[in-house]
Amino acid sequence: MAFDARDKEIALDSHVRYVDTGTIGKVLDVKTTDGVDWVKIDKTNLWYRSSLVELLDEKDLKKQFDDDGNDELDVEALKEKAEKLENMQMDSSVAEGGG
């Protein structure tokens, strides 16, 4: 039994987000080695410490539909959106205060 960063139990086939990079994926496997819990995520096929991932609720998952109408989580689109937000520059000349 593995728990996420918020002490929620992680089950197989649940979706999680790795907090350091924002990587989102479905949990393929769970294991404990030397007292440390690990989860394997399908998107990267890598193992992550369970205490460094967050369990995602249905409301957290944004579903995208492809041309065939198949329901699929578009992880790459979510990464691109997050990247754009991170790269946004603030500009003080956009608005001026009145008065």
XYZ file of C-alpha atoms in Angstrom:
99
model
C 0.000 0.000 0.000
C 1.472 3.355 -1.089
C 0.476 6.870 -0.079
C 0.938 10.143 -1.967
C 2.309 13.490 -0.755
C -1.077 14.240 0.890
C -1.295 10.814 2.592
C -3.973 9.535 0.191
C -3.797 5.873 -0.756
C -2.612 5.255 -4.322
C -4.355 2.425 -6.180
C -3.382 0.780 -9.458
C -4.812 2.554 -12.536
C -5.241 5.833 -10.647
C -3.775 9.016 -12.124
C -1.005 10.898 -10.337
C 1.155 13.971 -10.885
C 4.854 14.054 -10.018
C 5.124 17.290 -8.040
C 8.640 18.284 -9.165
C 8.036 18.206 -12.933
C 4.265 18.032 -13.324
C 4.462 14.694 -15.126
C 1.000 13.103 -15.154
C 0.341 9.434 -15.724
C -1.559 6.331 -14.761
C -0.115 4.091 -12.049
C 0.966 0.773 -13.585
C 2.568 -0.815 -10.522
C 3.276 -0.174 -6.838
C 6.159 -1.588 -4.800
C 7.993 -1.094 -1.519
C 11.773 -1.353 -1.363
C 13.757 -0.818 1.851
C 10.733 0.842 3.462
C 10.195 3.304 0.591
C 7.001 3.138 -1.495
C 7.302 3.543 -5.274
C 4.795 3.924 -8.122
C 5.457 3.234 -11.801
C 3.818 5.744 -14.175
C 2.771 4.748 -17.699
C 3.747 7.991 -19.461
C 7.452 7.699 -18.645
C 7.603 4.039 -17.596
C 9.691 5.210 -14.614
C 9.411 4.628 -10.872
C 8.638 7.592 -8.583
C 8.644 7.828 -4.794
C 5.004 7.755 -3.817
C 5.555 10.598 -1.342
C 6.527 12.852 -4.282
C 3.375 12.340 -6.349
C -0.158 13.670 -5.893
C -3.215 11.566 -6.509
C -5.468 13.318 -9.035
C -9.244 13.462 -8.765
C -11.538 13.235 -11.784
C -12.014 17.005 -11.644
C -8.222 17.441 -11.888
C -8.054 15.466 -15.111
C -8.804 17.320 -18.306
C -10.067 14.883 -20.903
C -9.493 15.432 -24.599
C -11.304 13.694 -27.425
C -9.575 12.619 -30.611
C -11.198 12.591 -34.066
C -12.583 9.097 -33.502
C -14.337 10.226 -30.314
C -12.077 8.139 -28.093
C -11.720 9.461 -24.573
C -8.015 10.003 -23.926
C -5.956 11.996 -21.457
C -3.703 14.296 -23.482
C -0.718 14.610 -21.170
C 1.457 16.380 -23.745
C -1.158 19.117 -24.230
C -1.262 19.630 -20.460
C 2.548 19.866 -20.326
C 2.586 22.426 -23.160
C -0.043 24.515 -21.403
C 1.949 24.448 -18.144
C 5.138 25.331 -20.034
C 3.480 28.349 -21.655
C 2.325 29.574 -18.259
C 5.832 29.165 -16.833
C 7.398 31.070 -19.736
C 4.948 33.970 -19.593
C 6.691 37.267 -18.978
C 5.288 40.009 -16.831
C 5.491 43.499 -18.281
C 5.001 46.602 -16.170
C 4.150 48.770 -19.188
C 0.912 46.912 -19.922
C -1.278 49.036 -17.683
C -0.919 52.340 -15.958
C -2.465 53.322 -12.694
C -4.887 56.208 -12.596
C -4.955 59.166 -10.303
